[in-house]
Coordinates of C-alpha atoms and ligand atoms in Angstrom, one line a residue:
G1 CA 20.0 -1.0 -16.2
K2 CA 19.8 -2.4 -12.7
S3 CA 22.3 0.1 -11.4
G4 CA 24.2 -2.7 -9.6
Y5 CA 21.1 -4.3 -8.0
D6 CA 20.2 -8.2 -8.8
H7 CA 16.7 -7.3 -9.7
Y8 CA 14.4 -4.2 -10.8
M9 CA 12.6 -4.8 -7.9
L10 CA 15.3 -4.4 -5.5
K11 CA 16.4 -1.0 -7.6
E12 CA 12.8 0.5 -7.2
I13 CA 12.5 -0.4 -3.4
H14 CA 15.7 1.6 -3.1
E15 CA 14.0 4.5 -5.4
Q16 CA 11.3 5.1 -2.9
P17 CA 12.8 8.0 -1.1
T18 CA 13.5 9.7 -4.5
A19 CA 10.1 9.0 -5.8
L20 CA 8.1 10.3 -3.0
R21 CA 10.0 13.4 -3.3
Q22 CA 9.2 13.8 -6.8
C23 CA 5.3 13.2 -5.9
L24 CA 5.4 15.7 -3.3
R25 CA 7.4 18.6 -5.1
G26 CA 5.7 21.8 -5.7
R27 CA 2.3 20.3 -4.1
V28 CA 2.9 21.1 -0.4
D29 CA 3.4 24.4 1.4
E30 CA 5.5 23.8 4.6
L31 CA 4.4 26.6 6.2
S32 CA 0.8 27.2 5.5
G33 CA 0.2 23.2 5.1
I34 CA -1.7 24.0 1.9
V35 CA -1.7 21.3 -0.5
T36 CA -1.9 22.4 -4.4
L37 CA -3.0 19.9 -7.0
E38 CA -3.5 22.3 -10.1
E39 CA -4.5 19.5 -11.9
L40 CA -7.7 19.0 -9.9
D41 CA -8.6 22.5 -9.4
S42 CA -11.4 22.3 -12.0
V43 CA -13.2 19.5 -10.2
G44 CA -16.6 20.0 -9.5
S45 CA -18.7 19.9 -6.0
V46 CA -18.3 16.4 -4.7
S47 CA -20.8 14.6 -2.7
D48 CA -19.0 11.2 -2.8
V49 CA -15.7 9.5 -4.1
Q50 CA -15.6 6.1 -5.5
L51 CA -11.9 4.5 -5.9
V52 CA -11.7 2.0 -8.3
A53 CA -8.7 -0.4 -8.9
C54 CA -7.2 -3.9 -9.2
G55 CA -4.3 -5.4 -7.2
T56 CA -1.5 -3.5 -5.5
S57 CA -3.5 -0.5 -6.7
Y58 CA -6.8 -1.5 -4.9
H59 CA -4.6 -1.7 -1.8
A60 CA -3.8 2.1 -2.1
A61 CA -7.2 3.0 -2.8
V62 CA -8.5 1.2 0.2
F63 CA -5.8 3.4 2.2
G64 CA -7.2 6.3 0.2
A65 CA -10.8 5.5 1.2
S66 CA -10.0 5.6 4.6
L67 CA -8.1 8.7 4.6
L68 CA -10.8 10.4 2.7
C69 CA -13.7 9.2 5.1
D70 CA -11.3 10.6 8.1
R71 CA -11.7 14.0 6.4
G72 CA -15.3 13.7 6.6
V73 CA -15.5 13.0 2.5
R74 CA -18.0 9.6 1.8
A75 CA -15.5 7.2 0.1
T76 CA -15.6 3.8 -1.0
A77 CA -12.9 1.7 -2.6
M78 CA -14.0 -0.9 -4.9
L79 CA -12.3 -3.8 -7.1
A80 CA -12.4 -2.3 -10.6
S81 CA -13.7 -6.1 -11.8
E82 CA -16.6 -6.0 -9.5
Y83 CA -17.5 -2.5 -10.3
S84 CA -20.9 -1.6 -11.7
S85 CA -22.3 1.8 -11.9
E86 CA -25.8 0.3 -12.1
R87 CA -25.6 -1.2 -8.8
V88 CA -23.7 1.7 -7.2
P89 CA -25.3 5.1 -7.8
V90 CA -23.5 7.5 -9.8
D91 CA -24.3 11.2 -10.5
S92 CA -22.3 14.5 -11.4
S93 CA -21.3 14.9 -7.9
T94 CA -19.8 11.5 -7.7
L95 CA -16.0 11.5 -8.2
V96 CA -14.8 8.4 -9.5
V97 CA -11.2 7.9 -8.8
G98 CA -9.2 5.0 -11.1
V99 CA -5.9 4.4 -9.4
T100 CA -3.8 2.6 -12.0
Q101 CA -0.1 3.0 -12.1
S102 CA 0.1 2.0 -16.1
G103 CA -3.1 3.6 -17.0
E104 CA -4.1 0.6 -19.0
T105 CA -5.6 -1.9 -16.9
A106 CA -8.9 -3.0 -18.5
D107 CA -10.8 -3.8 -15.6
T108 CA -10.1 -0.3 -14.4
M109 CA -10.6 1.2 -17.8
R110 CA -14.0 -0.3 -18.1
A111 CA -15.0 0.7 -14.5
L112 CA -13.8 4.3 -15.4
R113 CA -15.8 4.3 -18.9
E114 CA -19.0 3.2 -17.1
A115 CA -18.7 5.8 -14.5
N116 CA -18.1 8.6 -17.1
K117 CA -21.2 7.2 -19.3
A118 CA -23.3 7.5 -15.9
G119 CA -22.4 11.0 -15.5
G120 CA -19.4 10.6 -12.9
E121 CA -16.7 13.0 -12.8
T122 CA -13.5 10.9 -13.3
V123 CA -9.8 11.2 -12.1
A124 CA -6.8 9.0 -13.0
V125 CA -4.3 8.6 -10.4
T126 CA -1.5 7.0 -12.6
N127 CA 2.3 7.1 -13.2
T128 CA 1.9 7.2 -17.0
V129 CA 1.8 10.1 -18.9
G130 CA -0.6 9.8 -22.1
S131 CA -1.9 6.2 -20.9
S132 CA -5.3 5.5 -21.6
A133 CA -6.5 6.6 -18.3
A134 CA -4.9 9.9 -18.2
R135 CA -6.4 10.6 -21.6
E136 CA -10.1 9.6 -21.0
C137 CA -10.4 10.9 -17.5
D138 CA -11.7 14.5 -16.6
H139 CA -8.5 14.9 -14.9
A140 CA -5.2 13.3 -14.1
L141 CA -3.2 13.0 -10.8
Y142 CA 0.2 11.8 -11.7
I143 CA 2.2 10.1 -9.2
R144 CA 5.7 10.6 -10.7
A145 CA 7.3 7.6 -9.5
G146 CA 9.6 7.2 -12.5
P147 CA 9.2 3.9 -14.8
E148 CA 8.8 0.8 -12.8
I149 CA 10.0 -2.4 -14.5
G150 CA 9.6 -5.2 -12.2
V151 CA 6.1 -6.8 -12.4
A152 CA 5.8 -6.5 -8.6
A153 CA 4.4 -2.8 -7.9
T154 CA 6.8 -1.4 -5.1
K155 CA 7.6 2.2 -5.6
T156 CA 4.4 2.9 -7.2
F157 CA 2.6 2.0 -4.2
A158 CA 4.5 4.2 -2.0
S159 CA 3.6 6.7 -4.5
Q160 CA -0.1 5.9 -4.8
Q161 CA -0.2 6.5 -0.8
V162 CA 1.5 9.7 -1.2
A163 CA -0.6 11.0 -3.8
L164 CA -3.9 9.8 -2.3
T165 CA -2.9 11.5 0.8
L166 CA -2.9 15.0 -1.0
L167 CA -6.1 14.2 -2.9
A168 CA -7.8 13.5 0.5
C169 CA -6.4 16.8 1.5
H170 CA -7.2 18.7 -1.5
L171 CA -11.1 17.5 -1.2
G172 CA -11.2 17.4 2.7
G173 CA -9.5 20.4 3.9
E174 CA -6.1 21.4 4.1
A175 CA -3.1 19.3 5.6
T176 CA -2.3 19.7 9.5
H177 CA 1.4 20.5 10.4
E178 CA 1.6 17.1 11.7
L179 CA 0.8 15.8 8.1
V180 CA 3.1 18.1 6.5
R181 CA 5.9 16.9 8.6
T182 CA 5.0 13.2 8.0
L183 CA 5.3 13.7 4.3
R184 CA 8.5 15.6 4.8
D185 CA 10.4 13.3 6.9
V186 CA 8.7 9.7 5.3
P187 CA 11.7 9.8 2.6
D188 CA 14.3 9.9 5.1
Q189 CA 12.6 7.4 7.1
I190 CA 12.3 4.9 4.1
Q191 CA 16.1 5.5 3.7
T192 CA 16.7 4.6 7.4
I193 CA 14.6 1.2 6.9
L194 CA 16.6 0.6 3.7
D195 CA 20.0 1.1 5.6
T196 CA 19.1 -1.0 8.5
S197 CA 16.3 -3.4 7.8
R198 CA 16.6 -7.0 9.5
A199 CA 14.2 -8.3 6.9
T200 CA 16.8 -10.4 5.2
S201 CA 17.8 -12.4 8.2
I202 CA 13.9 -12.8 9.0
A203 CA 13.8 -14.4 5.7
Q204 CA 16.1 -16.7 6.1
T205 CA 14.5 -17.7 9.2
Y206 CA 11.0 -18.5 7.9
V207 CA 11.4 -19.2 4.4
D208 CA 10.4 -22.8 4.9
S209 CA 7.0 -22.1 6.7
D210 CA 3.9 -23.6 5.8
A211 CA 2.1 -20.4 5.0
F212 CA 2.6 -16.4 6.2
F213 CA -0.1 -14.3 7.5
F214 CA -0.4 -10.5 7.8
I215 CA -2.6 -8.5 10.0
G216 CA -3.3 -5.0 10.3
R217 CA -6.1 -2.7 11.5
G218 CA -7.1 0.7 10.1
S219 CA -4.5 2.1 7.9
Q220 CA -2.6 -0.8 8.3
Y221 CA -4.9 -3.0 7.1
P222 CA -4.3 -2.3 3.1
V223 CA -0.6 -2.9 4.1
A224 CA -1.4 -6.4 5.6
L225 CA -3.1 -7.0 2.3
E226 CA -0.3 -5.8 0.2
G227 CA 2.4 -7.5 2.0
A228 CA 0.6 -10.8 1.5
L229 CA 0.1 -10.0 -2.3
K230 CA 3.8 -9.1 -2.8
L231 CA 5.1 -12.3 -0.9
K232 CA 2.5 -14.7 -2.9
E233 CA 3.3 -13.3 -6.3
I234 CA 7.1 -13.2 -6.4
S235 CA 7.9 -16.2 -4.0
Y236 CA 4.8 -18.6 -4.9
E237 CA 4.4 -19.1 -1.5
H238 CA 0.7 -19.2 0.2
A239 CA 0.3 -15.6 2.2
E240 CA -3.1 -14.1 3.4
G241 CA -3.5 -10.6 5.0
F242 CA -6.3 -10.2 7.3
A243 CA -8.1 -7.3 9.0
A244 CA -6.6 -8.3 12.6
G245 CA -10.0 -8.1 14.0
E246 CA -11.1 -10.9 11.4
L247 CA -8.7 -13.4 12.8
K248 CA -11.0 -14.7 15.6
H249 CA -13.9 -15.1 12.9
G250 CA -12.2 -17.8 11.0
P251 CA -8.4 -17.8 10.0
L252 CA -7.3 -18.3 13.4
A253 CA -8.0 -21.9 12.6
L254 CA -5.1 -21.7 10.2
V255 CA -2.6 -20.6 12.7
T256 CA 0.3 -23.1 13.9
E257 CA 3.8 -22.9 14.7
D258 CA 4.8 -23.2 11.0
T259 CA 2.8 -19.9 9.9
P260 CA 4.4 -16.8 10.9
V261 CA 2.2 -14.2 11.6
F262 CA 3.3 -10.5 10.6
A263 CA 1.5 -8.1 12.6
M264 CA 1.7 -4.3 11.8
V265 CA 1.4 -2.4 15.2
T266 CA 2.1 1.3 15.1
G267 CA 0.7 4.1 17.3
D268 CA -0.3 3.8 20.8
D269 CA -4.1 4.0 20.2
E270 CA -6.9 1.7 20.8
Q271 CA -6.5 0.1 17.6
A272 CA -2.6 -0.8 18.3
R273 CA -3.8 -2.1 21.6
K274 CA -6.3 -4.6 20.0
T275 CA -3.9 -5.6 17.8
V276 CA -1.4 -6.3 20.5
S277 CA -4.2 -8.8 22.0
N278 CA -4.5 -10.6 18.3
V279 CA -0.8 -11.1 18.5
K280 CA -1.1 -12.4 22.2
E281 CA -3.7 -14.7 20.8
V282 CA -1.6 -16.1 17.8
N283 CA 1.6 -16.2 20.2
A284 CA -0.9 -18.3 22.6
R285 CA -1.3 -20.8 19.7
G286 CA 2.3 -21.2 18.9
A287 CA 2.8 -19.3 15.9
P288 CA 6.1 -17.2 15.5
V289 CA 5.2 -13.4 15.4
V290 CA 7.0 -10.9 13.7
A291 CA 5.9 -7.4 14.6
V292 CA 6.3 -4.4 12.3
T293 CA 6.3 -1.8 15.0
D294 CA 7.5 2.0 15.9
G295 CA 8.0 0.9 19.6
Q296 CA 5.0 2.7 20.9
T297 CA 3.4 -0.3 22.5
N298 CA 4.6 -3.5 24.2
V299 CA 4.0 -5.9 21.6
D300 CA 7.7 -6.7 21.6
R301 CA 6.9 -8.7 24.5
Y302 CA 4.4 -11.0 22.4
A303 CA 6.5 -11.1 19.5
D304 CA 9.6 -13.2 18.5
H305 CA 11.0 -10.5 16.1
V306 CA 10.7 -6.9 15.4
L307 CA 10.9 -5.2 12.2
E308 CA 11.3 -1.5 13.2
V309 CA 9.5 1.5 11.6
P310 CA 10.6 5.3 12.5
P311 CA 7.5 6.7 14.9
S312 CA 5.3 8.8 12.7
T313 CA 1.5 9.6 12.2
E314 CA -0.7 6.8 11.0
I315 CA -0.1 7.8 7.6
G316 CA 3.7 7.9 7.9
T317 CA 3.9 4.1 9.2
A318 CA 1.5 2.7 6.9
I319 CA 4.0 3.9 4.2
T320 CA 7.1 2.7 5.8
A321 CA 5.6 -0.7 7.4
N322 CA 5.0 -1.4 4.1
V323 CA 8.8 -1.0 2.9
Q324 CA 9.8 -3.9 5.4
L325 CA 7.0 -6.0 3.9
Q326 CA 8.4 -5.4 0.5
L327 CA 12.0 -6.2 1.8
L328 CA 10.7 -9.4 3.4
A329 CA 8.9 -10.7 0.5
Y330 CA 12.0 -10.0 -1.7
W331 CA 14.6 -11.8 0.5
I332 CA 12.4 -14.9 0.9
A333 CA 11.5 -14.8 -3.0
H334 CA 15.3 -14.3 -3.4
E335 CA 16.3 -17.6 -1.1
L336 CA 13.8 -19.3 -3.2
G337 CA 15.7 -18.4 -6.2
R338 CA 12.5 -17.1 -7.9
S339 CA 12.0 -15.2 -11.0
I340 CA 11.8 -12.2 -9.0
D341 CA 11.1 -9.4 -11.7
K342 CA 9.0 -11.6 -14.1
P343 CA 7.2 -13.8 -11.8
R344 CA 5.4 -16.7 -13.4
H345 CA 1.9 -16.5 -15.0
L346 CA 1.8 -12.6 -14.6
A347 CA 2.0 -9.5 -16.4
K348 CA 3.1 -6.0 -15.7
S349 CA -0.2 -4.4 -17.4
V350 CA -3.3 -6.5 -17.3
T351 CA -5.0 -5.4 -20.7
V352 CA -7.9 -8.2 -20.7
E353 CA -10.7 -8.2 -18.4
Ligands
M6R401 O1 -1.2 -0.7 -13.6 P1 -2.5 -0.9 -12.5 O2 -2.0 -0.1 -11.3 O3 -3.8 -0.8 -13.0 O4 -2.2 -2.5 -12.2 C1 -3.1 -3.1 -11.3 C2 -2.5 -4.4 -11.0 O5 -2.6 -5.4 -12.1 C3 -1.1 -4.2 -10.5 O6 -1.3 -3.5 -9.3 C4 -0.9 -5.9 -9.7 O7 -1.6 -6.2 -8.7 C5 1.0 -5.3 -9.4 N1 1.8 -5.5 -10.5 C6 1.3 -6.2 -8.5 O8 2.5 -6.2 -8.0

């Protein structure tokens, strides 16, 4: 059952600390930083990685591709429905990673089968033991999130982020102590957010807006995309995610005082400072700004509200910032009285192309 929660979605959002601990169990050595993924030990030599996925899983794939690139592994994330091994070269040193919670998504299965036929080695990053993806791929990396009933993917996205972080370490060298600490601390940090989030009151403040925009850079870019997808699918409100740097190339024209902008601003590097500049730009055009931030920059000066995440590495804050956006989407949909666990027109698993 729903264990006292009004919806499975809220229950599953709250299960994330446990889900991530399960995903990590036995896979990271705290002292040496060595990541052990026995299920991938027999992967041959890899020259490039192609991640294929749909929807929320695609956002996790974008996150995973950027982590692989950071570790010197050539990687690209592609929408499974757009993937064609005829247009993207695949050979025996190509690792094609299907990121699919259900393991049954038709678009993703087609892409994996095509890649396999073209001679690529395939891995399923999935939540479902015995699924088509797990059975048909050469290897399976389980995300161990536990069953997810809500149509909106929540805990499985966080678990995909962690599993793909481990995959990036496995293929691109061992984890640094900083990363090991990040992964160890992230479940407790999510718990802190669940206990203290102000997303409910922000949802009440902005529920009647014309549209909702989400911006982020680097590892926060897929989080912005995911925040918008979560909100649109369960609230039926217009929501879009943008790379923060793209705003001035078009979307800025949409910004008004009735379109709140949710900005992911974490860390204090060049990327974060550039996003603060974008926040100033939207603020100057009268849009309300909600900063999802760890407080490392002065973004709070230009933001109307702050949703806090604990300071961490880029990977940690990309996982925790998303939790704030899940809560925001949930509470906006709740205010509107939507059918949160079964949004109109959508199915949990999409088995047609
Ligand atoms: O089972 P999959 O991960 O392959 O599903 C892919 C998408 O259909 C899925 O992530 C969808 O976008 C989410 N349910 C949205 O919350």
